[in-house]
XYZ file of C-alpha atoms in Angstrom:
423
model
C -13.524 29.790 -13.569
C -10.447 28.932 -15.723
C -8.947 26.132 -15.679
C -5.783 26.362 -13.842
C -4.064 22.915 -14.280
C -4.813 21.990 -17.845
C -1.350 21.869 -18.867
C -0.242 18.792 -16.505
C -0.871 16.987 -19.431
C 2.222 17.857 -20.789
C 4.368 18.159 -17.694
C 8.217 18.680 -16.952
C 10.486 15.752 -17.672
C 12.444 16.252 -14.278
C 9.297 16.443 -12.088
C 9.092 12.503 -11.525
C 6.129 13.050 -9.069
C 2.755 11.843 -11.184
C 0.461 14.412 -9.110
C 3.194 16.968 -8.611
C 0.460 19.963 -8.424
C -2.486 18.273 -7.520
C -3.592 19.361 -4.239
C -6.126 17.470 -1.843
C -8.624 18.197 0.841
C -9.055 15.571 2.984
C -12.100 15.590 5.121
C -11.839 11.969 5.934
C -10.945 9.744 9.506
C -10.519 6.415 11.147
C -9.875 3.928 8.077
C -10.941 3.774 4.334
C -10.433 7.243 3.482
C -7.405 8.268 5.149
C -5.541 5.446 3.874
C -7.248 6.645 0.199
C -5.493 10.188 0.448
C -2.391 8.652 1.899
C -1.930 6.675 -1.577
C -2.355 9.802 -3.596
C 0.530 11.659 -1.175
C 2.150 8.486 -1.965
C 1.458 9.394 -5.743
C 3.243 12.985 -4.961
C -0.072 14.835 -4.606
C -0.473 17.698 -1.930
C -2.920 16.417 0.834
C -4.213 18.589 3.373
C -6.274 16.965 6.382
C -9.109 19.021 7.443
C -9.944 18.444 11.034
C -12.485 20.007 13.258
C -10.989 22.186 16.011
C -10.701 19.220 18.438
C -8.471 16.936 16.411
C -8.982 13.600 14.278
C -10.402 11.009 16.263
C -8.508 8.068 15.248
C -5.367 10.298 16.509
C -7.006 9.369 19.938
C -7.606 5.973 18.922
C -6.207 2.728 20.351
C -3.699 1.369 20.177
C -1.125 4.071 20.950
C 2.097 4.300 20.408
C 4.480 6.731 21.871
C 7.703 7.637 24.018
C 6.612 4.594 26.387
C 6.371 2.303 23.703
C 2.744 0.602 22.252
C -0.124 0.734 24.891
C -3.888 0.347 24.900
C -4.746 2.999 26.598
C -2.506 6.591 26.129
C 0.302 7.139 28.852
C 1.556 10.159 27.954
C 0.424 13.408 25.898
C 2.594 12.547 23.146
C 0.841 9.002 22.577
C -0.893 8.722 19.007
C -3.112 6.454 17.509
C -0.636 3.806 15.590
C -3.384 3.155 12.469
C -3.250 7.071 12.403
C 0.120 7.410 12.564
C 0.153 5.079 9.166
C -2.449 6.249 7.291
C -1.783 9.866 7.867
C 1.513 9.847 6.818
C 3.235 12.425 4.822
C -0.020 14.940 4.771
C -0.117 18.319 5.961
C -3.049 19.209 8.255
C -5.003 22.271 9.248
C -8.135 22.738 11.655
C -11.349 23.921 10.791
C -14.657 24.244 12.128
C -17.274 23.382 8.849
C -19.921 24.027 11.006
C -19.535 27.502 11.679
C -20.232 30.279 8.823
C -16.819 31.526 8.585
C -15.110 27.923 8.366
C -17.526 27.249 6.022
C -16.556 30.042 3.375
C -12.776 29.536 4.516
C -13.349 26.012 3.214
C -14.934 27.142 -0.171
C -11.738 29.487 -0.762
C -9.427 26.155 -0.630
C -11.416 24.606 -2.325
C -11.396 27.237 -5.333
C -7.597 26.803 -5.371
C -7.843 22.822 -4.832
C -8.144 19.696 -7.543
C -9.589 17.093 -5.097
C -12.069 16.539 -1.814
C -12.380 13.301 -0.461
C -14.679 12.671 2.471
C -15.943 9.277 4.247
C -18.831 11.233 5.819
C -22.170 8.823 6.135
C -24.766 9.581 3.855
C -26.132 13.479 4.261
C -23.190 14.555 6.306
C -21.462 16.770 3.627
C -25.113 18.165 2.351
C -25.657 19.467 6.260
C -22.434 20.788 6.334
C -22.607 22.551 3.338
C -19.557 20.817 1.453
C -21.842 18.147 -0.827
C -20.769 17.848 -4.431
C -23.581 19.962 -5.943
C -22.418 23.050 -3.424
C -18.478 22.509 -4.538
C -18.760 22.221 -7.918
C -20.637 25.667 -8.042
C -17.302 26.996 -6.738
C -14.872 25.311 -8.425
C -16.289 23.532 -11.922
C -13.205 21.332 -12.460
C -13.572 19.959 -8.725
C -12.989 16.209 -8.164
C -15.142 14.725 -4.956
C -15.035 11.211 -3.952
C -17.368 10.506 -1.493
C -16.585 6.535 0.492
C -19.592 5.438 2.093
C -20.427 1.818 3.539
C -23.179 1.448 0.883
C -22.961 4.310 -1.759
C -25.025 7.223 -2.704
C -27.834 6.216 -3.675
C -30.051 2.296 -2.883
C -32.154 1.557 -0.225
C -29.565 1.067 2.126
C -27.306 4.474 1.308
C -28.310 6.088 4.873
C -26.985 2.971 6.527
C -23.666 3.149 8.536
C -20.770 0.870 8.448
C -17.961 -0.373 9.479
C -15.324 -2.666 7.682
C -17.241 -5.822 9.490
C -20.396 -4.820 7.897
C -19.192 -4.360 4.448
C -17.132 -7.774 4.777
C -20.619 -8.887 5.689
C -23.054 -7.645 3.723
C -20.632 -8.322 -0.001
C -21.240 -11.939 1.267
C -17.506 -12.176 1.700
C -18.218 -13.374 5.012
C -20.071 -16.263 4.056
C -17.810 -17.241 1.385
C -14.438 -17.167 4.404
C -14.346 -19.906 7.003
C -13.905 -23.708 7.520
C -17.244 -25.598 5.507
C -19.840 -26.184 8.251
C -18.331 -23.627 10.761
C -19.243 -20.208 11.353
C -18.845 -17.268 9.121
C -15.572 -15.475 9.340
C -14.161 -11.704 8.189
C -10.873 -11.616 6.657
C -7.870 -10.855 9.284
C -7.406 -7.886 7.467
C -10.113 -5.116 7.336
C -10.111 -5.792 3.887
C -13.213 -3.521 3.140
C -11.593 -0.829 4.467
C -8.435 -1.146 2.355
C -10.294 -2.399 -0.798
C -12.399 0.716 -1.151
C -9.232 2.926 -0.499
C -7.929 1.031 -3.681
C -10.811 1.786 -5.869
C -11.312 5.163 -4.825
C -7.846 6.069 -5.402
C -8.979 4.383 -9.226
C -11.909 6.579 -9.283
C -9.589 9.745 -8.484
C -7.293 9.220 -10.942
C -10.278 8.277 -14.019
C -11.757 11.195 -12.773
C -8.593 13.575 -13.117
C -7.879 11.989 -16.336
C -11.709 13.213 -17.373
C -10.885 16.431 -16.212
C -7.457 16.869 -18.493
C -10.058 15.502 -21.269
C -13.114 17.606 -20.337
C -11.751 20.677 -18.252
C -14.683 19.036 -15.779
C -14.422 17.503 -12.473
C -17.018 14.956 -11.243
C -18.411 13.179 -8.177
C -16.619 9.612 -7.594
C -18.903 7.674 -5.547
C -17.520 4.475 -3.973
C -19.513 1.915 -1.877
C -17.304 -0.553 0.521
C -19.903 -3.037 -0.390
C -19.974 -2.775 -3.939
C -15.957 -3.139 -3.894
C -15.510 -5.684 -2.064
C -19.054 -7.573 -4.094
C -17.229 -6.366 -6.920
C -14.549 -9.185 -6.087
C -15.828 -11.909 -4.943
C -18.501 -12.009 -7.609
C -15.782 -12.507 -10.506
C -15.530 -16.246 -8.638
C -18.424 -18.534 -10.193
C -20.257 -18.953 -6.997
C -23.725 -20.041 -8.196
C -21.617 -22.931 -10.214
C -20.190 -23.906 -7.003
C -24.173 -24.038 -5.295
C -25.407 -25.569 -8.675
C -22.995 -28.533 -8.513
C -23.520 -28.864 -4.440
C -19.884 -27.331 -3.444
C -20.148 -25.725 -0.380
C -19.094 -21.851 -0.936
C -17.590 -21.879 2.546
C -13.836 -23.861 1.399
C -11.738 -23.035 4.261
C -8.002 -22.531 2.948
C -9.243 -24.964 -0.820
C -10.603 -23.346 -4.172
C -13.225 -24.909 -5.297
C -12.149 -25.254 -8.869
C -8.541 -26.796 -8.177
C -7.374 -29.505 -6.354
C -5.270 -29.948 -4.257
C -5.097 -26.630 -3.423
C -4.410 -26.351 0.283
C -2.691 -25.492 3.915
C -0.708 -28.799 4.421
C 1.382 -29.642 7.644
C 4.951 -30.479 7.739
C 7.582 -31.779 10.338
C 8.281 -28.151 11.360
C 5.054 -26.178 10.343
C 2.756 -25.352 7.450
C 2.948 -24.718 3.653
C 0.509 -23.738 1.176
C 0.334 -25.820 -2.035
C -1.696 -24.898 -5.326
C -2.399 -27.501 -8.242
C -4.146 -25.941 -11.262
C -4.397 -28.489 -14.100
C -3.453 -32.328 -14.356
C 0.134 -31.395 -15.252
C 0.674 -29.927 -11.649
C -0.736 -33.061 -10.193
C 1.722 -34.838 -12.224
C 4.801 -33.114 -11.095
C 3.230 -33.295 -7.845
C 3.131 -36.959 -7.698
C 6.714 -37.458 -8.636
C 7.945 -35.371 -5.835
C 5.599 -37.570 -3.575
C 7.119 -40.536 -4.576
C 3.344 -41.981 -6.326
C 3.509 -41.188 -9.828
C 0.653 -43.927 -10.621
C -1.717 -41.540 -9.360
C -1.353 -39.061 -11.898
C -2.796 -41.371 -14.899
C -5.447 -43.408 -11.901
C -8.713 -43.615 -13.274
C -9.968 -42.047 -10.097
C -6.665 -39.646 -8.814
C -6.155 -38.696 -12.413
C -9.172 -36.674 -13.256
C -9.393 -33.398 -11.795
C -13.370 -33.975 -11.487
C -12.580 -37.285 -8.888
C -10.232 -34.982 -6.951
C -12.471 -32.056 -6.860
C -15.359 -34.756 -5.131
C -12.944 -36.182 -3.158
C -11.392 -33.025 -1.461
C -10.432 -34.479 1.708
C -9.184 -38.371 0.354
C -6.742 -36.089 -1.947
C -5.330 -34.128 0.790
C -4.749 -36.669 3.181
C -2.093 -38.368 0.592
C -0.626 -34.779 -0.042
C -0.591 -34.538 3.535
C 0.899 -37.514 4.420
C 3.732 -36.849 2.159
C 4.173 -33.383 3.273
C 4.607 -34.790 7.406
C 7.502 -36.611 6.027
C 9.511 -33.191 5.472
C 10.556 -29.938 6.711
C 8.867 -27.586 5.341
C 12.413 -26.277 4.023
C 12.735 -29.716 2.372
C 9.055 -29.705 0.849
C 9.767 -26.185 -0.330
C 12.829 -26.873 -2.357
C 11.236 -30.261 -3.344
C 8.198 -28.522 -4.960
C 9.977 -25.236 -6.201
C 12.310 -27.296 -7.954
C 9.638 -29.105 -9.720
C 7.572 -25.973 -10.749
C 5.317 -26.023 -8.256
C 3.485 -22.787 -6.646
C 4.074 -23.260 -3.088
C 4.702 -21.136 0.216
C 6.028 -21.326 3.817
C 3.186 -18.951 5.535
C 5.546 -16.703 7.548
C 4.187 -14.292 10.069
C 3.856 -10.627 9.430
C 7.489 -10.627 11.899
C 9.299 -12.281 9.679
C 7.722 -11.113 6.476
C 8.573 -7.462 7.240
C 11.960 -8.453 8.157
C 12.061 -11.133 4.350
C 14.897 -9.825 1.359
C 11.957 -9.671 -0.725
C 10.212 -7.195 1.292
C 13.374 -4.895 2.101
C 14.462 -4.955 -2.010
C 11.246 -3.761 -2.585
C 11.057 -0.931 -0.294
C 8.017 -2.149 1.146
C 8.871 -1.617 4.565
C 9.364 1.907 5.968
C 10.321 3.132 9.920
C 6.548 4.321 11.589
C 7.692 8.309 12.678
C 6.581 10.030 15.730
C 6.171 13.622 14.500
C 8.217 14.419 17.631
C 9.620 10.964 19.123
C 11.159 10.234 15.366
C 11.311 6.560 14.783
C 9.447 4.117 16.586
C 11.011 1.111 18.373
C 9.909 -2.202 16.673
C 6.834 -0.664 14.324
C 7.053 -0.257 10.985
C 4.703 0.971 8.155
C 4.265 -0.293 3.893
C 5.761 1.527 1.748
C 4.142 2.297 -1.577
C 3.145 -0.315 -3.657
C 3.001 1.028 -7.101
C 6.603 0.915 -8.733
C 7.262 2.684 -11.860
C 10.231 2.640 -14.434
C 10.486 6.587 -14.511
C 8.319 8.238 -11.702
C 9.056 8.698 -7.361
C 6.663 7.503 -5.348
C 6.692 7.061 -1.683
C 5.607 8.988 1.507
C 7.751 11.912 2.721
C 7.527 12.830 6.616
C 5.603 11.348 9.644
C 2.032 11.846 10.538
C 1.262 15.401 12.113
C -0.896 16.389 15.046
C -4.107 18.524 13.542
C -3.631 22.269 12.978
C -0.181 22.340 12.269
C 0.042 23.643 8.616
C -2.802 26.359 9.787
C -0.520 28.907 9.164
C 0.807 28.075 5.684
C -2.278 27.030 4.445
C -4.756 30.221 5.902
C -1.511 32.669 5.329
C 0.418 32.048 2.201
C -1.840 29.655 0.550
C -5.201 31.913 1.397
C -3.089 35.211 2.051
C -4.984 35.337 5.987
C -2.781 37.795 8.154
C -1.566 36.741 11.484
C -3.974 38.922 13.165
C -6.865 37.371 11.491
C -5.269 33.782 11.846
C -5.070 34.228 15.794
C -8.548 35.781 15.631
C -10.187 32.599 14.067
C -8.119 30.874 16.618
C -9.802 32.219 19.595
C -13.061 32.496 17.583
C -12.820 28.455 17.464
C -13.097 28.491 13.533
C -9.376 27.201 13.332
């Protein structure tokens, strides 16, 4: 097959999309993957949901949201899921039954004129359905798949299922999160979820770039596990165990100190000391300067052994002040420090707004929702648009631009793989 997109190496100065062109089947639901495909729309590609006949699942997921306002359980027919409703943002979407013969060729023609297929399928899925890496690539050479499992490809536990809880889990991130001596604790965030979006939307790109290089696509395989592993691991955790630290530090970092959630008159901060100079400018804003050169106070070895002696004096300073008052105290003096703000009044901060971070949540037919909001993209550049163009859609509704102009299907045809339940 030739290759049909070799010259976006050299693309047009006025398109200031970076994956103008690139177009995306996206075979994925619930979590990691859409929110993977809605970073490449984000990037400018073309993504195209493929859902079964029935719909995508998380659509139908709690919580909803809808003309009623946010529920747990759906109130009207136009209540959607509000994680799909963000992560499904600004893609197209057509139905299509994989499991029947004819969906299954109508599948291989997109994918002839298609640069990408991402799929969080559990191990095996995409081989029974016919759509596995080894089938595409016979179809379409230059083909990208990433595949986002809970514990890759291949390994002893590849056939194992998963959830963002299990990944957080079995990385050891749960161990590592919590107060010392309590019980273990996932991240408030489903952060395995999110993480392998990130790296698969790396892979994606490497992969692309290998096909400008190569004229070949490739398989990108991405574990949850091994991401979030991947992270934690760069922290020298057998040091900690070597030395006796506990892994399990709460809010602290083993390696600094104090480092620290400290109370004020009015609330909480977050304070981070790095070296011995920090600690100095930190004890002349407390008011005890002869603890910065104490024989015990003034080694950063002492205050890593003596965690909790340490905090209580930063502590004890920091009840004296509102946290407004500690904050300009230690920002003035160089100091890394932060109120901790609630996700309210951090969507609502300057900061956020300047950056663009924070975007209405649209109702493909309600418009705007009351009081929800969704990120915008994170990845700023000096010369290139990013950002997510139009709401979430319900399945099926780009069936007949995708099966007629992009595939040339008739409207006879299309309404006969309608009622056929192919579409």
């Amino acid at each position: 097959m030739e290759y049909r997109r070799l010259e976006i190496a050299v693309t047009n100065r006025d398109d200031h999309r970076i994956l103008q062109d690139i177009r995306v089947l996206d075979l994925t639901q619930y979590f990691s993957g859409p929110l993977a495909t809605l970073y490449l729309s984000g990037l400018g590609a073309e993504v195209i949901r493929v859902d079964p006949p029935t719909g995508d699942l998380s659509s139908d997921t709690p919580l909803y949201a809808g003309p009623e306002g946010v529920s747990v359980e759906r109130k009207t027919e136009d209540d959607m899921g509000a994680v799909f409703l963000k992560r499904c943002r600004a893609k197209k979407a057509i139905t299509l039954n994989l499991k029947s013969e004819e969906g299954k060729l109508l599948f291989y023609r997109l994918v002839e004129k298609s640069d990408v297929v991402v799929d969080n399928f559990s191990v095996g899925v995409t081989k029974r359905l016919g759509v596995s890496y080894e089938t595409l690539r016979e179809i379409n050479s230059q083909i990208v798949q990433c595949a986002i499992t809970g514990f890759g490809l291949t390994g002893p536990d590849a056939a194992k299922r998963s959830y963002d809880v299990i990944a957080q889990a079995m990385s050891g991130l749960m161990s590592i999160t919590g107060e010392p001596g309590g019980k273990a604790m996932k991240a408030g965030s489903p952060l395995a979820d999110s993480i392998s979006a990130s790296f698969a939307l790396s892979g994606i790109l490497a992969a692309l770039f290998h096909r400008i290089r190569t004229g070949h696509g490739q398989l990108v395989d991405i574990s949850m596990v091994d991401c979030l592993f991947s992270l934690i691991y760069d922290d020298p955790l057998e040091a900690y165990d070597q030395l006796g630290m506990t892994m399990r530090q709460g809010n602290r970092i083993p390696r600094f100190s104090p480092f620290n959630v400290y109370e004020t008159q009015d609330g909480e901060i977050v304070i981070g000391t790095s070296n011995n100079e920090m600690w100095r400018k930190l004890t002349e804003v407390m008011g005890c300067q002869e603890l910065a050169t104490d024989n015990d106070f003034g080694r950063t070895a002492w205050r890593l052994e003596n965690n909790d002696i340490v905090d209580g004096v930063v502590e004890a300073w920091s009840k004296t002040c509102s946290t407004q008052e500690a904050l300009a105290k230690l920002e003035t003096a160089g100091i890394p420090s932060s109120a901790i703000p609630d996700i309210h009044a951090i969507k609502g901060s300057r900061q956020m707004q300047a950056r663009g971070m924070v975007t209405p949540l649209l109702h493909p037919t309600i418009g705007p929702l009351p009081g929800l909001a969704a990120a915008g993209f994170p990845i700023k550049f000096s010369d290139s648009e990013t950002g997510y163009d139009g709401p979430a859609v319900r399945a099926g509704q780009h069936n007949n631009e995708i099966f007629g102009k992009l595939l040339g299907i008739i409207d006879e045809d299309i309404n006969r793989l309608k009622d056929a339940g192919t579409i």
